[in-house]
Coordinates of C-alpha atoms in Angstrom, one line a residue:
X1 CA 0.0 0.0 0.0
X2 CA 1.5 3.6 -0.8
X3 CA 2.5 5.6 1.6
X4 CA 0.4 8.5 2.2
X5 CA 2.5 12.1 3.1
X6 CA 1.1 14.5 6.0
X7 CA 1.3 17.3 6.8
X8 CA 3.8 16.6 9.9
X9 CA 6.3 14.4 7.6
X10 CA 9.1 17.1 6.5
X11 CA 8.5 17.6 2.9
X12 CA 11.8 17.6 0.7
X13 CA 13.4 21.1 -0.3
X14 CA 13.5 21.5 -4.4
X15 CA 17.1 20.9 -5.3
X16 CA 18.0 23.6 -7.7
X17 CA 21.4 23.6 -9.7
X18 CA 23.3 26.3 -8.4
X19 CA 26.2 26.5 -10.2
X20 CA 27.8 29.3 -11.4
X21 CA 27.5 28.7 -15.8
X22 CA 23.9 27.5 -15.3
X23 CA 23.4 31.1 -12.9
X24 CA 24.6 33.0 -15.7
X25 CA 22.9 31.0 -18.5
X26 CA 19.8 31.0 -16.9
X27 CA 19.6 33.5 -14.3
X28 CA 17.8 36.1 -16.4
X29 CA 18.2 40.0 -16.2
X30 CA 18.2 40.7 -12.6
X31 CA 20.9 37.7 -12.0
X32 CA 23.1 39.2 -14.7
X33 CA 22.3 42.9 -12.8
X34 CA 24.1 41.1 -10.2
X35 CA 26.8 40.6 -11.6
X36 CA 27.8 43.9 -11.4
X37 CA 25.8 45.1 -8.6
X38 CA 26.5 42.2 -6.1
X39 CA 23.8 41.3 -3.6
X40 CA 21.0 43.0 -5.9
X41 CA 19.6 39.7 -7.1
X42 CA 19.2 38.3 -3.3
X43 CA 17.3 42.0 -2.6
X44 CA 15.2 41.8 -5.3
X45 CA 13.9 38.2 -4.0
X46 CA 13.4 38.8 -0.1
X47 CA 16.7 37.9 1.0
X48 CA 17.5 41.7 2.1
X49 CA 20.2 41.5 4.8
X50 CA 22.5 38.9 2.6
X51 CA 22.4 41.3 -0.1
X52 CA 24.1 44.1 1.5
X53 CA 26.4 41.7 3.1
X54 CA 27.4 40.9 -0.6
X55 CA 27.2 44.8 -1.6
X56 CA 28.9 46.0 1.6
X57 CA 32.0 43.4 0.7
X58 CA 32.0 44.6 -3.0
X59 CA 32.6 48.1 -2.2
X60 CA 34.7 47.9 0.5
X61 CA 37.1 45.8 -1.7
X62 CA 36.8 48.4 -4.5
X63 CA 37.6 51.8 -1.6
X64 CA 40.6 49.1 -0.8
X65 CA 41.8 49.1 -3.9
X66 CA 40.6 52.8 -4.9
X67 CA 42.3 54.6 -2.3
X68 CA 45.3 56.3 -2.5
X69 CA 48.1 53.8 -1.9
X70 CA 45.5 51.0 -2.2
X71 CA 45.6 47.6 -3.2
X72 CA 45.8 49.1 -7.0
X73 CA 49.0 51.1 -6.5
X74 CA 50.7 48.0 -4.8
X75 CA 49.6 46.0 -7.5
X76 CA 50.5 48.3 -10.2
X77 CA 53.7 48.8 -8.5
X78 CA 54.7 44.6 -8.4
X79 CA 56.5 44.7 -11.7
X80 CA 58.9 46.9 -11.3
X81 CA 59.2 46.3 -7.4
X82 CA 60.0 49.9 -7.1
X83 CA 62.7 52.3 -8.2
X84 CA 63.1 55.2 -6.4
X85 CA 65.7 55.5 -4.2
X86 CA 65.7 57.5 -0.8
X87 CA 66.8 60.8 -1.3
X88 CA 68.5 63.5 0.6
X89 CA 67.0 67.0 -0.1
X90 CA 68.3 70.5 1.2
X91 CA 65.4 72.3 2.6
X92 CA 66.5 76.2 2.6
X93 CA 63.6 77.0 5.3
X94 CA 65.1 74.9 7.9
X95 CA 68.6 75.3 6.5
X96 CA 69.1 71.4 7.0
X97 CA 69.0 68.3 5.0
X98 CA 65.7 66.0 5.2
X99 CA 65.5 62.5 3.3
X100 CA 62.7 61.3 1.4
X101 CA 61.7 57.6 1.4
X102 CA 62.2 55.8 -1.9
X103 CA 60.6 52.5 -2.5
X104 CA 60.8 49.3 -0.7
X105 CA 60.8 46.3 -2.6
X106 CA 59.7 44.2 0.1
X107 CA 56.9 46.4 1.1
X108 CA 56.0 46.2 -2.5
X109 CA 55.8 42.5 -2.8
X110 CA 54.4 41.9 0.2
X111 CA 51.6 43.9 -0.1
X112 CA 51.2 43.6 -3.9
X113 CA 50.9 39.6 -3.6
X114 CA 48.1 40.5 -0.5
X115 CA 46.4 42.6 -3.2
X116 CA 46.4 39.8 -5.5
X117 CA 44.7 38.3 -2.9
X118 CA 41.9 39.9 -1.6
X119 CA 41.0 40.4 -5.5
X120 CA 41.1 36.5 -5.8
X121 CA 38.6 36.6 -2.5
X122 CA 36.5 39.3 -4.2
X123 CA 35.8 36.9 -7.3
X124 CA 35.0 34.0 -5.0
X125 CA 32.5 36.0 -3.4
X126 CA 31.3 37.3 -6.5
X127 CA 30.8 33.9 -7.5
X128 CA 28.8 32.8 -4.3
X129 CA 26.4 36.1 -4.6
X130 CA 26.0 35.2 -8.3
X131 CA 24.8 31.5 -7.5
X132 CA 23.2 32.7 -4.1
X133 CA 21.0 35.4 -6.3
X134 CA 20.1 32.5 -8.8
X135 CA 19.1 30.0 -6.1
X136 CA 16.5 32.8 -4.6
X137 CA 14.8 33.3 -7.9
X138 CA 14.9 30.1 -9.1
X139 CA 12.3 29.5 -5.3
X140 CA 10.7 32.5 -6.0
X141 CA 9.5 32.0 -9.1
X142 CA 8.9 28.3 -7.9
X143 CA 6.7 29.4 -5.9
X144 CA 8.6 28.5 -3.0
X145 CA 9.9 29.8 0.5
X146 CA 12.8 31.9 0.0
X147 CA 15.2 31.4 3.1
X148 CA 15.4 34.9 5.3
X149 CA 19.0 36.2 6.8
X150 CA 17.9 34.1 10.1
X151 CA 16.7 31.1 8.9
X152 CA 20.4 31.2 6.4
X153 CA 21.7 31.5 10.2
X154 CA 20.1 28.7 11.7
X155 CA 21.4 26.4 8.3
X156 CA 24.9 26.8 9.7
X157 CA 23.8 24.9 13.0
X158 CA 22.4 22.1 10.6
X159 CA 22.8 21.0 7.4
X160 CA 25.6 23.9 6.8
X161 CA 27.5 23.3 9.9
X162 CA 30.1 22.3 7.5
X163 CA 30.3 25.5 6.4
X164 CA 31.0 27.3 9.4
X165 CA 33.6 25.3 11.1
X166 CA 35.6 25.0 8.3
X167 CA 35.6 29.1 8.2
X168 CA 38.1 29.9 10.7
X169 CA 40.6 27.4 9.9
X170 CA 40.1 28.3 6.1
X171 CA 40.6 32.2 6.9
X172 CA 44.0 31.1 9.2
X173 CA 45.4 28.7 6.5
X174 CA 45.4 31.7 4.1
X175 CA 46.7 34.6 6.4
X176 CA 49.3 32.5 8.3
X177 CA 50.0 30.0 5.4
X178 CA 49.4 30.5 2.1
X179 CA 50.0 34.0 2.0
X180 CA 53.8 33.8 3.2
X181 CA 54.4 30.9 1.0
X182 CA 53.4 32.8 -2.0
X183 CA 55.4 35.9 -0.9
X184 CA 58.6 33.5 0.0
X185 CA 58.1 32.1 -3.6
X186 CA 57.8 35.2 -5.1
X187 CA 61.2 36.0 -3.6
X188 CA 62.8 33.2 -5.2
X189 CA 62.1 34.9 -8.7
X190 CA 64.2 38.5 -7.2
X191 CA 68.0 39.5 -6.6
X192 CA 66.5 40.2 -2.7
X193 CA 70.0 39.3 -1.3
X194 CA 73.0 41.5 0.3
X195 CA 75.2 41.0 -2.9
X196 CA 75.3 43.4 -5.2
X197 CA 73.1 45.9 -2.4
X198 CA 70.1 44.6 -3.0
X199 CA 68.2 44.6 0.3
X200 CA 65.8 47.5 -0.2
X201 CA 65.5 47.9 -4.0
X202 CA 65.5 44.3 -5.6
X203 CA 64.3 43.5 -9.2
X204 CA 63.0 40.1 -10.7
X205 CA 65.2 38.0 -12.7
X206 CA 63.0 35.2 -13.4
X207 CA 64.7 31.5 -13.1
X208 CA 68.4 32.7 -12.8
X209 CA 68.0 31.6 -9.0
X210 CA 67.4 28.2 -9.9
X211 CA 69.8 28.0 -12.5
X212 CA 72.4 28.9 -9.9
X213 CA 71.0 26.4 -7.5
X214 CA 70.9 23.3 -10.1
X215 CA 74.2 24.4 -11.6
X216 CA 76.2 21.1 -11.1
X217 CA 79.3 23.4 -12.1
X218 CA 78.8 26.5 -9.5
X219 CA 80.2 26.4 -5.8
X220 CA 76.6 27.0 -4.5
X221 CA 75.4 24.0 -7.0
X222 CA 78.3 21.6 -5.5
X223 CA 77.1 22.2 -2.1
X224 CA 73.1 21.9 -3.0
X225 CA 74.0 18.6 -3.9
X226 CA 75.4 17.2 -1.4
X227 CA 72.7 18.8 1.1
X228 CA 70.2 17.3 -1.0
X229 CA 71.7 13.9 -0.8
X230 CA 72.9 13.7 2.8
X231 CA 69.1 15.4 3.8
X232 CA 67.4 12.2 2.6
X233 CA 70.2 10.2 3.8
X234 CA 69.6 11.6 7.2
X235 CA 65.5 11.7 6.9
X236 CA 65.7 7.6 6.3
X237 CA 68.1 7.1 8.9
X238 CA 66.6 8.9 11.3
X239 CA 62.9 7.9 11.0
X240 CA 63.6 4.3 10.2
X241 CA 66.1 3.4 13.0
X242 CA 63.8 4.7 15.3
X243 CA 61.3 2.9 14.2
X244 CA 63.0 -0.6 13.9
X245 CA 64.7 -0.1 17.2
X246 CA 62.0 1.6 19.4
X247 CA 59.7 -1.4 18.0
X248 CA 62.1 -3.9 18.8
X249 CA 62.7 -2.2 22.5
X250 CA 58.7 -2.1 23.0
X251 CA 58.4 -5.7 21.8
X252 CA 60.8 -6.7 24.6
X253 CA 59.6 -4.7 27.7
X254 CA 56.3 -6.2 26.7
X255 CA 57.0 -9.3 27.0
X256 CA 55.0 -11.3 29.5
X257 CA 58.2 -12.5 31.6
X258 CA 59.2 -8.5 31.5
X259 CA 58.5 -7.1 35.2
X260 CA 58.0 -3.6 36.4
X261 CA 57.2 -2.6 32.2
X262 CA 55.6 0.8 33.6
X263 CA 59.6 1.5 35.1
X264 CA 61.4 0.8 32.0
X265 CA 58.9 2.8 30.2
X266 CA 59.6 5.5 32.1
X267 CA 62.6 5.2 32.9
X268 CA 63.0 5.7 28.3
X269 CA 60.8 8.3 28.4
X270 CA 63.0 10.9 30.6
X271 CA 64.4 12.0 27.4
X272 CA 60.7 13.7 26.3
X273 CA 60.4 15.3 29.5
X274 CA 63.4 16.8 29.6
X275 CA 63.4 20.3 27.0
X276 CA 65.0 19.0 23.6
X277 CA 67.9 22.4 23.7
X278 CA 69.2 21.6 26.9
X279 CA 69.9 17.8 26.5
X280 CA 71.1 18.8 22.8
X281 CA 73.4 21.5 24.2
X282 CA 74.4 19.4 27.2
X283 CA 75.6 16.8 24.6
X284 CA 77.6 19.3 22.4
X285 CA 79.5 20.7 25.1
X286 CA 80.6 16.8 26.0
X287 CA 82.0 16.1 22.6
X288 CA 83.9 18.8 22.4
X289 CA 87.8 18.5 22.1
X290 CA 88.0 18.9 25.4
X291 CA 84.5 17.8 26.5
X292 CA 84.9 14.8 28.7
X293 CA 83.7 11.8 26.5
X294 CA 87.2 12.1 24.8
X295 CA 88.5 12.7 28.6
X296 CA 86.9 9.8 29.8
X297 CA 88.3 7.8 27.4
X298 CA 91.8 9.2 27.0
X299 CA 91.8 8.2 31.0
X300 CA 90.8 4.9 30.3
X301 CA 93.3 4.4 28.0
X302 CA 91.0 3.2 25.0
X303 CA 91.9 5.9 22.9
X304 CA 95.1 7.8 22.2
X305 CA 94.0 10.6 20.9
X306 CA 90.8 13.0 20.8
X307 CA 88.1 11.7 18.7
X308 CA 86.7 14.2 15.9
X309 CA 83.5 14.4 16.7
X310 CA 82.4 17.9 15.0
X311 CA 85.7 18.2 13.4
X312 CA 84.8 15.0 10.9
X313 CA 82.2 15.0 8.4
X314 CA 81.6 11.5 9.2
X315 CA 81.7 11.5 12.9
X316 CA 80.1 14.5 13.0
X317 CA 77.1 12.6 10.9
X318 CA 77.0 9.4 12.8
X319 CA 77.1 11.6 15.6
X320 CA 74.1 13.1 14.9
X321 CA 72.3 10.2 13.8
X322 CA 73.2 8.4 17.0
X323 CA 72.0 11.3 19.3
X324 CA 68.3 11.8 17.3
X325 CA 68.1 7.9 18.0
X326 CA 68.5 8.5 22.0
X327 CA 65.9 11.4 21.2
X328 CA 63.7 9.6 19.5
X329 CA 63.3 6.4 20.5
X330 CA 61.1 6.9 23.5
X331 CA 58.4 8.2 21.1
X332 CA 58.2 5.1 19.0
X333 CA 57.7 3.4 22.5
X334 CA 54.8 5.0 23.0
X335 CA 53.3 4.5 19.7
X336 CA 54.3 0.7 19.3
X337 CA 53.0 0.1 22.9
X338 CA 49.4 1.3 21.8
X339 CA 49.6 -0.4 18.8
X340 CA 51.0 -3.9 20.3
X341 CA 48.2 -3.9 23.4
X342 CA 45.6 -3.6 20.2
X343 CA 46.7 -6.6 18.2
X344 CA 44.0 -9.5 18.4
X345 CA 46.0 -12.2 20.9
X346 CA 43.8 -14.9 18.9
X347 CA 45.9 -14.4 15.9
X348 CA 49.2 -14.9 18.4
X349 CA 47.2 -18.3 19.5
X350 CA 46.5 -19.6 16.0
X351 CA 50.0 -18.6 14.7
X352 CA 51.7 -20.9 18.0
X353 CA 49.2 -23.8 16.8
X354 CA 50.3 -23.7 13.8
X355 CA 54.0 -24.1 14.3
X356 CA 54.9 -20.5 14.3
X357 CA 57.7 -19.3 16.3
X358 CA 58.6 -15.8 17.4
X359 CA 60.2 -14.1 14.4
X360 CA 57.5 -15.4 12.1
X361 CA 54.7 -14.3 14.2
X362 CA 56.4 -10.9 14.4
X363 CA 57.1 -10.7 10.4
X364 CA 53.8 -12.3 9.6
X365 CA 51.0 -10.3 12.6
X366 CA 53.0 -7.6 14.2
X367 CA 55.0 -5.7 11.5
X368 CA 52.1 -5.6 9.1
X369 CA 49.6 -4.5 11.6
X370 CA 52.1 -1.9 12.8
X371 CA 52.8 -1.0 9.4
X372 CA 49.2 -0.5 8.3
X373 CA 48.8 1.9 11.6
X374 CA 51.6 3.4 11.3
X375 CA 52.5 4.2 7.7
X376 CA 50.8 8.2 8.4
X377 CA 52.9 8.4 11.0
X378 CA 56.0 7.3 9.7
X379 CA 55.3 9.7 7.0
X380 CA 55.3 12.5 9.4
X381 CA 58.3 11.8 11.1
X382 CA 60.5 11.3 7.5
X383 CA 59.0 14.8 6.7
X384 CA 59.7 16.1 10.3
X385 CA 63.3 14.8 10.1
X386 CA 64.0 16.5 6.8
X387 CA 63.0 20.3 8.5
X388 CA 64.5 18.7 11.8
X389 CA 66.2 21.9 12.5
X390 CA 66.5 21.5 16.4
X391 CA 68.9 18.5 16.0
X392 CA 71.3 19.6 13.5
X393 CA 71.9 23.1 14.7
X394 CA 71.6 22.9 18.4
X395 CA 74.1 20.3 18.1
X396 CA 76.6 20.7 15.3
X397 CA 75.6 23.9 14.0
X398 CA 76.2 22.0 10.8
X399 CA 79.4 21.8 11.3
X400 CA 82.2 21.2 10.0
X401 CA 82.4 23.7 7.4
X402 CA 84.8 24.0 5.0
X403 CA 86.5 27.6 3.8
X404 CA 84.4 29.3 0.9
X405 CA 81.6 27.3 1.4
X406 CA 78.1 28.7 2.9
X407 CA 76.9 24.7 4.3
X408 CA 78.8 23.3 6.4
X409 CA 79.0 18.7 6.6
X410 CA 76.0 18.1 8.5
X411 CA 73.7 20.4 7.1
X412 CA 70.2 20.0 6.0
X413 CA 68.5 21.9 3.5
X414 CA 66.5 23.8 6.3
X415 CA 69.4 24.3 8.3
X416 CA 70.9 25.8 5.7
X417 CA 68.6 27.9 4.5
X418 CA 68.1 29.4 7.5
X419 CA 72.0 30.3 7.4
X420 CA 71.3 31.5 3.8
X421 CA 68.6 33.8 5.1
X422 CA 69.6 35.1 8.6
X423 CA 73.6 35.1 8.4
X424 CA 74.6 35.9 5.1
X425 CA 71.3 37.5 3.9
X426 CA 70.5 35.7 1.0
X427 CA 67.1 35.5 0.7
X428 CA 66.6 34.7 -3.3
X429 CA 68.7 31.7 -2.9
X430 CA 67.0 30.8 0.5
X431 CA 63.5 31.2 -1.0
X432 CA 64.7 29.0 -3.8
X433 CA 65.5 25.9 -1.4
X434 CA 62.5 26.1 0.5
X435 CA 61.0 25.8 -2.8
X436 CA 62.4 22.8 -3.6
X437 CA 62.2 21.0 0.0
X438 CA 58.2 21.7 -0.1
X439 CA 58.3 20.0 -3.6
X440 CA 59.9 17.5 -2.1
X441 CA 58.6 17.2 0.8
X442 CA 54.7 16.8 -1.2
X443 CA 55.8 14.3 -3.5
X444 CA 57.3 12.0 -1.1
X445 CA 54.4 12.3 1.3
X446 CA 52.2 12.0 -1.7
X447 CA 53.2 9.5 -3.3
X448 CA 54.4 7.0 -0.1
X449 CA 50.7 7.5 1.4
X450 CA 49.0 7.0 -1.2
X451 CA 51.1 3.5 -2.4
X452 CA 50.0 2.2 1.6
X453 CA 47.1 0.0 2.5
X454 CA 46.5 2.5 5.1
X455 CA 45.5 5.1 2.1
X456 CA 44.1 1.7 -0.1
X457 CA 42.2 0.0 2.4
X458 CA 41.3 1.9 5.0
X459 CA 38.8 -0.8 6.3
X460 CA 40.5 -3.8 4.6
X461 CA 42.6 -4.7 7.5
X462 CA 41.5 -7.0 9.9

């Protein structure tokens, strides 16, 4: 028997393609008004309060960029980054010199690119008042309710709420995020460096950066090279040693015959309670020449002479490596620990039955359960170990470095941008590598997480 609808079963809203080529194909004049005159459409059809909302945003843009020294002078001004230099002018009332302000480059890109930006934000609200305008004639003329300003409100607490927690993030990722990536890539196309006096009026010079940088023949393309190389070098040591060996360290204290296993955990986890600078500071200053490992050991007569530690490329590396494991470890406890007290013991049972012994139950159960878990994570930490800053500079200062060279042996290609950038002030060049370590950084991730069951099968794994 059909169902019969009453009148207190929710009837369905009409679903009305909103979308911005059918808006403008069939939106009609008062749509295409809107265009122009944003907001008028939603007016025109009840929806009073949203239209100004969309007017007041359309002019305030255009005063932003109307005004003198707006957003159009700043964008106007991006192509030539400025030109005028400051100026020292002998005012005969006063009988002293004054100096006028030239231009400032940076100021220039900085607020051009923001420019570019709030235009960019002006056509995606355009866009939503052009489709919001449609979608209240369309019901109008439907014959149906058109949604008021508080009903709109109410929407965000329902089927909308989408909508308004994903605002504030949104509106962060672009101020805090994208914007300063896009102005640090935009300096990567510049002269913005110290050479040549080039900190307050710079000019664009297109891919010449890059060319230096990839320039297997130029001192600075030698040494981008090898930072590349011992970078990833250092990234899979240190996020797969920790792995390996904080699994195998978890798998023993959690053994059944292991007693006290809350003490031993602790016990490895002093290392995260203690501030990462001191114990990375503490440990520099006791491989020192004179630091007293090699006094400790020239006493004990197992050395004869002081071992290189951050004199050595390759001491200084193993070193490095070595004290990120003692860092690091205790986390991979954690996360193992979790992981192992999750694993079904059934599976353990059936593998014991069936003639299984320990390293086949742990290559066969417990690696590819903790792989399947942990592939996101291990992601993270491989990227986190490649911008592992705190390690390498705290510690070796990327040392050693050789004469003429601006990286020294052990360092990465964050820690050496930042020397790029904050000692010798080259910011093109700096811009350029932190270019190319996101790149990087995206395809690795990318590519890695999307090749893992955890990506594949999120629910496959049982």
């Amino acid at each position: 028997m059909p169902k019969t609808l009453t009148n207190t079963e929710p009837q369905r809203k009409p679903k009305i393609p909103d979308s911005l080529s059918i808006a403008l194909k069939n939106g009609g004049p008062v749509v295409w008004a809107s265009c122009l005159i944003m907001g008028l459409a939603n007016i025109l059809n009840g929806q009073l309060i949203m239209g100004l909302i969309y007017l007041a945003v359309e002019i305030g843009v255009i005063v932003f960029l109307a005004v003198p020294n707006g957003g159009l002078y700043w964008i106007s001004m991006l192509p030539s980054l400025g030109w005028r230099e400051q100026q020292k002018v002998f005012n005969e009332k006063t009988f002293v010199y004054e100096y006028v302000a030239g231009d400032q480059s940076q100021l220039i890109l900085l607020y051009g690119i923001a420019s570019l930006c709030v235009v960019v934000l002006l056509v995606l609200v355009w866009q939503s008042s052009v489709r919001s305008g449609y979608r209240a004639a369309a019901l109008k003329k439907m014959g149906e309710h058109v949604p008021n300003f508080k009903e709109q409100l109410r929407s965000l607490l329902d089927e909308n709420v989408h909508m308004l927690l994903m605002t504030p993030p949104m509106a962060c990722l672009v101020i805090f995020t994208i914007l300063p990536l896009l102005y640090m890539m935009s300096m990567a196309f510049t002269n913005y460096s110290k050479e040549g006096d080039h900190l307050v009026l710079f000019d664009w010079v297109g891919l010449k950066n890059f060319m230096a940088i990839f320039d297997s023949s130029s001192v600075i393309g030698k040494q981008f090279g090898s930072v590349l190389l011992w970078t990833l070098i250092w990234a899979f040591f240190a996020t797969f040693l920790n792995f390996f060996l904080g699994t195998i360290v978890a798998l023993i204290i959690n053994r059944p015959t292991i007693k006290f296993k809350g003490f031993w955990r602790g016990c490895l986890s002093m290392t995260i309670a203690v501030p990462q600078f001191v114990s990375l500071m503490v440990v520099r200053s006791m491989v020192q020449p004179e630091g007293i490992v090699n006094k400790m050991l020239l006493n004990a007569g197992w050395i004869s002479q002081r071992l290189p530690f951050l004199e050595n490329v390759t001491w200084a590396r193993v070193l490095v490596i070595v004290v990120n494991l003692w860092v690091g470890i205790p986390y991979t406890i954690m996360q193992v620990t979790g992981i192992l007290q999750n694993i079904p013991a059934d599976q353990y049972e059936s593998a014991r039955i069936d003639g299984a012994n320990a390293f086949q139950q742990f290559t066969n159960i417990t690696l590819p359960y903790m792989l399947f878990v942990m592939t996101p994570y291990l992601i993270t930490q491989f990227t986190g170990n490649i911008n592992n800053f705190n390690v390498i500079y705290l510690l070796t200062r990327g040392e050693p470095m050789y004469v003429g060279n601006s990286a020294g042996g052990t360092d990465l290609l964050v820690t050496w941008l930042y020397k790029l950038s904050v000692d010798q002030q080259k910011y093109n060049l700096a811009a350029v590598i932190g270019i190319f370590t996101f790149v990087v950084l995206s395809i690795v991730s990318l590519v890695t997480y999307r090749s893992s069951g955890s990506y594949k099968d999120e629910e496959g794994f049982k």
